[in-house]
Short mmCIF file of C-alpha atoms in Angstrom, two decimals:
data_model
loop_
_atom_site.label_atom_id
_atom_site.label_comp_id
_atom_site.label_asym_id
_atom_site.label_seq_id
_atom_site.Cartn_x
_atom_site.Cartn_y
_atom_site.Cartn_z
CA UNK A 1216 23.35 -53.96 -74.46
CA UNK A 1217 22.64 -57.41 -73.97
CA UNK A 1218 19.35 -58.90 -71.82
CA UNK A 1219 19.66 -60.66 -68.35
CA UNK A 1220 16.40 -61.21 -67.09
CA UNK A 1221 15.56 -62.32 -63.18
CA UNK A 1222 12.57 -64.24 -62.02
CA UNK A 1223 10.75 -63.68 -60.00
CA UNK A 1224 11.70 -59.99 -59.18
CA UNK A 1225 10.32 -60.79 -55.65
CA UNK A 1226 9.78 -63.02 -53.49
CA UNK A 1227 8.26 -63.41 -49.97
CA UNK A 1228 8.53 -67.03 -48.27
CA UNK A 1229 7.91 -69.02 -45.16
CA UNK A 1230 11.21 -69.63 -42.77
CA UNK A 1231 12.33 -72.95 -43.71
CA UNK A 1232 11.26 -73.11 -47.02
CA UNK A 1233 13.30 -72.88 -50.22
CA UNK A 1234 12.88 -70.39 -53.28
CA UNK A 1235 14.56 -70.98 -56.46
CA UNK A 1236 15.32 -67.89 -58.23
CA UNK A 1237 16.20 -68.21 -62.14
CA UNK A 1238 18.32 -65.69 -64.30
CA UNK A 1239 18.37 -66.17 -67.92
CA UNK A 1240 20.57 -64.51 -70.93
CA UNK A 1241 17.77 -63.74 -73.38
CA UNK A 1242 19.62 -63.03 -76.15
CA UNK A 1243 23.22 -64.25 -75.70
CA UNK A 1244 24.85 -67.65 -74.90
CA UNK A 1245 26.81 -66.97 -71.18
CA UNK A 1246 28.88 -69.50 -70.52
CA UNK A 1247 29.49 -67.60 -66.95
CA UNK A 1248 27.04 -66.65 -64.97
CA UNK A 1249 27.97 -64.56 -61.74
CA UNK A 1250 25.68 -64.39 -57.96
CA UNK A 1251 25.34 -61.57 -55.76
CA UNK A 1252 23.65 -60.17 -52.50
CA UNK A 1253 23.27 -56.59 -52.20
CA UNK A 1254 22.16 -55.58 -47.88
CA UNK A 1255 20.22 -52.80 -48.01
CA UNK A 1256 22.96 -49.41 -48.37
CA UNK A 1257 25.52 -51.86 -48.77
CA UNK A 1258 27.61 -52.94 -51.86
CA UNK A 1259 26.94 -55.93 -53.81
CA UNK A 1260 29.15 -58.96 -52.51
CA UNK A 1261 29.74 -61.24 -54.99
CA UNK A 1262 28.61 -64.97 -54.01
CA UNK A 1263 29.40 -67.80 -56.60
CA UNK A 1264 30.49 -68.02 -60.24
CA UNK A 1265 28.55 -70.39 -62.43
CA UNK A 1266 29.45 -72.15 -65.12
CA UNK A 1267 27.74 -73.95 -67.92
CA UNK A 1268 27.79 -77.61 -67.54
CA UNK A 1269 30.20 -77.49 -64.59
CA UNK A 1270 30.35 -76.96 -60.49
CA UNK A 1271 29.81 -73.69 -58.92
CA UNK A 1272 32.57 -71.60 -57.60
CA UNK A 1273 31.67 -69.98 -54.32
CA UNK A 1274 33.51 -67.09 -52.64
CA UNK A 1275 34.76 -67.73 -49.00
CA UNK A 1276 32.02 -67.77 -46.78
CA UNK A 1277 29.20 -68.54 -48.78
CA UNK A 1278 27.73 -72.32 -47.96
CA UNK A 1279 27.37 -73.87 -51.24
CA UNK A 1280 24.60 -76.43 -49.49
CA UNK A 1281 22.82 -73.30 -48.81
CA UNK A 1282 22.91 -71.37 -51.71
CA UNK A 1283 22.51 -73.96 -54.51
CA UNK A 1284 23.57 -73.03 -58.05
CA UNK A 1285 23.21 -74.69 -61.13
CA UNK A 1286 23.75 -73.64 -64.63
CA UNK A 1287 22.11 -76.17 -66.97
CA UNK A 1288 22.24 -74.35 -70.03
CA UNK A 1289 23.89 -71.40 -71.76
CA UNK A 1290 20.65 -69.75 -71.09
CA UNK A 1291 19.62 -69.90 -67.83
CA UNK A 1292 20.98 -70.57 -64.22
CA UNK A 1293 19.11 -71.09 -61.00
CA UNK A 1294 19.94 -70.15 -57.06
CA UNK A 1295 18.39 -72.03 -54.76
CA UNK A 1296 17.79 -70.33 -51.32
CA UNK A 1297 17.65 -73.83 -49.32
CA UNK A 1298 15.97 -73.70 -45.46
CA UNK A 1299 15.57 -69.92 -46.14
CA UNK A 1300 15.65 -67.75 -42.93
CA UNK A 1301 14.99 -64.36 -42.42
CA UNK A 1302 18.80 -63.37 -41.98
CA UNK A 1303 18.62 -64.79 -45.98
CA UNK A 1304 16.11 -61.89 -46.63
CA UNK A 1305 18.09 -60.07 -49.10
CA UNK A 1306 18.58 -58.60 -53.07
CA UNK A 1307 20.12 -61.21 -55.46
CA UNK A 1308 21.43 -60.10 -58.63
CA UNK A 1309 22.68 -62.61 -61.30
CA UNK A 1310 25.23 -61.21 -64.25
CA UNK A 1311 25.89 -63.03 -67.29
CA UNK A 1312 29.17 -62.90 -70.03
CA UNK A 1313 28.62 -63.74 -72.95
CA UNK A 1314 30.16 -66.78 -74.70
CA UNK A 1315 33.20 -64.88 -76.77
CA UNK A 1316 34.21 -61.74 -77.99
CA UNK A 1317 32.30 -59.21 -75.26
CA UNK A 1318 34.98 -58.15 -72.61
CA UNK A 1319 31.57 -57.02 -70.43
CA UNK A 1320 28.92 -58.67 -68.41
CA UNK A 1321 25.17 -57.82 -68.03
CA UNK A 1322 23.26 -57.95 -65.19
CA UNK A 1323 19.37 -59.08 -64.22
CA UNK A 1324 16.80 -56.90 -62.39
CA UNK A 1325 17.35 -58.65 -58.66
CA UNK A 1326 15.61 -60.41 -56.96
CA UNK A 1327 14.14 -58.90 -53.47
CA UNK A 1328 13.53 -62.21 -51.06
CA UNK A 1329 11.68 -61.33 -48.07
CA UNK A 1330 11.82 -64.85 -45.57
CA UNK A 1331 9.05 -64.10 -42.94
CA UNK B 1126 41.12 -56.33 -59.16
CA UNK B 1127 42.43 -52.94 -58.41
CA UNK B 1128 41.34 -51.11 -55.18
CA UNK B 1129 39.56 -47.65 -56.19
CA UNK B 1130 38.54 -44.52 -54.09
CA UNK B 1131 35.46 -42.92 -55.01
CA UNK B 1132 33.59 -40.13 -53.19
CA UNK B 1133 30.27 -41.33 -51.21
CA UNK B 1134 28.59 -38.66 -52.51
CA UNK B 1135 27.70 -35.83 -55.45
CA UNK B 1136 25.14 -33.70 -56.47
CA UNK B 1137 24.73 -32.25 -59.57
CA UNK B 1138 21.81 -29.46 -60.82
CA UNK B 1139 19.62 -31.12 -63.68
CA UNK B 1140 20.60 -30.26 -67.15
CA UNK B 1141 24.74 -29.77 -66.29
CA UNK B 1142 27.37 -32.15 -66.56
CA UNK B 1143 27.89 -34.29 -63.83
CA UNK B 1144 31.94 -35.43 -63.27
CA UNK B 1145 32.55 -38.31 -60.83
CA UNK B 1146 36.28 -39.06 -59.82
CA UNK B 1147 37.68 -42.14 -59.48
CA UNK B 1148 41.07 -43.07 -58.48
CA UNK B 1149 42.87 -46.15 -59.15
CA UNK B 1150 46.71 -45.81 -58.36
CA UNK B 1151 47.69 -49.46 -58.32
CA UNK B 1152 45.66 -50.09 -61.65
CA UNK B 1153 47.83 -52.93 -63.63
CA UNK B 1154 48.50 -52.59 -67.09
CA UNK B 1155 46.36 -55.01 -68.36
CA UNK B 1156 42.92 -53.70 -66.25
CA UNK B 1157 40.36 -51.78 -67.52
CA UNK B 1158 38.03 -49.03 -65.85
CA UNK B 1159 34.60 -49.85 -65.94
CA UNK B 1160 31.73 -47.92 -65.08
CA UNK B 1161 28.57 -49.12 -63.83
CA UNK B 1162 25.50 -47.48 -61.66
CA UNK B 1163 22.80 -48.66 -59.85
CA UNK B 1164 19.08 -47.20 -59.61
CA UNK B 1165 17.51 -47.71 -56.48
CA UNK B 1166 16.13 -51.19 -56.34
CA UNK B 1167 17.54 -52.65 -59.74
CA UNK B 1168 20.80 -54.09 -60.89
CA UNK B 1169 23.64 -52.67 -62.15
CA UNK B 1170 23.85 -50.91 -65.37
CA UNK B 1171 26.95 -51.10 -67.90
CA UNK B 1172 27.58 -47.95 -68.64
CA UNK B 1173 31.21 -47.70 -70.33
CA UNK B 1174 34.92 -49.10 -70.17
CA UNK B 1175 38.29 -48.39 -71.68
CA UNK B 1176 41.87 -49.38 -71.46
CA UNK B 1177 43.98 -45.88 -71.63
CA UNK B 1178 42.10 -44.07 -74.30
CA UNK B 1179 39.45 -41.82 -73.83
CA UNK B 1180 35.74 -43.12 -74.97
CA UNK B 1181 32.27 -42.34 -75.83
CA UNK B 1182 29.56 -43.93 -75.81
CA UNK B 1183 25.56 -42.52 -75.71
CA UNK B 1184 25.15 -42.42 -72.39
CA UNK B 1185 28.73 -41.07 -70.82
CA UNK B 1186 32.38 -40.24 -71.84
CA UNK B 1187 35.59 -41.88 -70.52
CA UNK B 1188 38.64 -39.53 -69.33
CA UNK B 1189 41.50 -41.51 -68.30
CA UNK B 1190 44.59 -40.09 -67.36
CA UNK B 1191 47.95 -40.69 -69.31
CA UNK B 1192 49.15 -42.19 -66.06
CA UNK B 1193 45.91 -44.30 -65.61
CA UNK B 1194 45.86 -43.54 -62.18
CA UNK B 1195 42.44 -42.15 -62.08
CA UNK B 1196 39.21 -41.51 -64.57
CA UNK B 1197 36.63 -39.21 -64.46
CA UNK B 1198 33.07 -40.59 -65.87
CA UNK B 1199 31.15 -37.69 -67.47
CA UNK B 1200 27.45 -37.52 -67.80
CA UNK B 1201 27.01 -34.40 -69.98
CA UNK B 1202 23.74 -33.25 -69.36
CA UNK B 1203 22.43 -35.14 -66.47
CA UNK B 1204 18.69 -35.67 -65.68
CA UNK B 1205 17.02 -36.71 -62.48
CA UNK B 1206 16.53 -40.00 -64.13
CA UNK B 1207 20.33 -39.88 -63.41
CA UNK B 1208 19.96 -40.61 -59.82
CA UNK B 1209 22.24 -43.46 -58.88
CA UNK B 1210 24.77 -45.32 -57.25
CA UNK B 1211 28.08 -44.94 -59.68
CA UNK B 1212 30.60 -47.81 -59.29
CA UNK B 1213 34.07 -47.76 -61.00
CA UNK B 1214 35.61 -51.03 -61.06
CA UNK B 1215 39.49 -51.87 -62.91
CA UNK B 1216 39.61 -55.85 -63.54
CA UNK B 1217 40.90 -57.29 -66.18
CA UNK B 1218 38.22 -58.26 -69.18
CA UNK B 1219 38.54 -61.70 -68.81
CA UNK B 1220 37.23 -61.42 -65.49
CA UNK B 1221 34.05 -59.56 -66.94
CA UNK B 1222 31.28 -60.15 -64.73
CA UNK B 1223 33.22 -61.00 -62.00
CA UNK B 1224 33.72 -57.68 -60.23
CA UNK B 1225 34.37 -56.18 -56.49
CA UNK B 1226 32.26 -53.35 -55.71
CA UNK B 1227 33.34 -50.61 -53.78
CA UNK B 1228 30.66 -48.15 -52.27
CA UNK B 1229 30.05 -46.39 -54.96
CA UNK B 1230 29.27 -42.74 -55.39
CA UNK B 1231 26.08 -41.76 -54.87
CA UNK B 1232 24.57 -39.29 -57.66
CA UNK B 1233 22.00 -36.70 -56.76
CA UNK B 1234 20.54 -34.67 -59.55
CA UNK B 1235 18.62 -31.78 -58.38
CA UNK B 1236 16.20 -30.15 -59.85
#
């Protein structure tokens, strides 16, 4: 299957500072590009959809001047954890479809963020 | 996408086939059943879809009944490396990436 990589796989930061956390399609073009948060034993909850070259979606309840998501490329899109607290602390997966023809999406690694 | 009912939990001795139910009553006709499990710590893995036909693929088969109402992902000789959360999701493929996840059902392989 296709390649979604995450980076940096973890991440521990102060309270109050941000952390941007990247997820790239290494060898597709995604045009969408899909956040999540995954508590520990819990589901993944799916936070934003990102498109190339266009605003975020977010899902009810997510602050979009918290979580900021931009998708600059058909590579690569970035979450920004802004004013990170430790209720933050969290895994963030990113999943990428490709540009045309795949009816499936791939997902990155996670990202563990640990705000101490 | 479709609500689905999975059992929290399975285990399955190493080297036999593992079957993990999923039901999906209100599936549309347009939906497809995709499988997808999680290893401790990493993201989801693809593991298979299909519409109504049964499929293959090198890692699992696909049973879907004629009805649709429910599939049954097959692992047919599991390993411990099996060890997962299993997720069965029915969306429709232009929503591909954009998925609900249930619980899950969680996939012991014993030795």
């Amino acid at each position: 299957g296709a390649v979604v990589s995450q980076h940096p796989s973890r991440v521990i930061c102060k309270s109050g500072t941000s952390v941007k956390i990247e997820c790239r399609s290494l060898d597709f073009q995604a045009t969408t590009m899909f956040w999540y948060r995954q508590f520990p034993k819990k589901s993944l909850m799916l936070m934003a959809t990102s498109n190339e070259g266009s605003k975020a979606t977010y899902e009810q309840g997510v602050e979009k001047d918290k979580f900021l998501i931009n998708h600059a490329s058909l590579t690569l899109s970035t979450l920004t954890v802004t004013s990170a607290h430790p209720e933050d602390s969290s895994f963030y997966i990113c999943s990428a479809r490709a540009q045309q023809g795949h009816t499936e999406a791939f997902f990155g690694q996670g990202t563990r963020l640990t705000v101490v | 996408d479709a609500k689905t009912t999975q059992p929290p939990s399975m285990d399955c001795a190493e080297g036999r086939a593992a079957n993990l139910p999923c039901n999906h009553s209100t599936i549309s006709g347009n939906e497809y059943v995709y499988w997808y499990r999680q290893i401790h710590s990493q993201g989801p893995q693809y593991i298979i879809h299909g519409l109504k036909n049964n499929e293959t693929n090198e890692m699992a088969s696909l049973i879907i009944t004629e009805d649709r109402k429910s599939s049954t992902l097959i692992l047919p000789h599991a390993t411990l490396r099996d060890t997962a959360v299993y997720y069965c999701i029915v969306r429709v493929a232009a929503n591909a990436g954009k998925s609900t996840f249930g619980d899950g059902t969680t996939l012991t392989v014993k030795p």
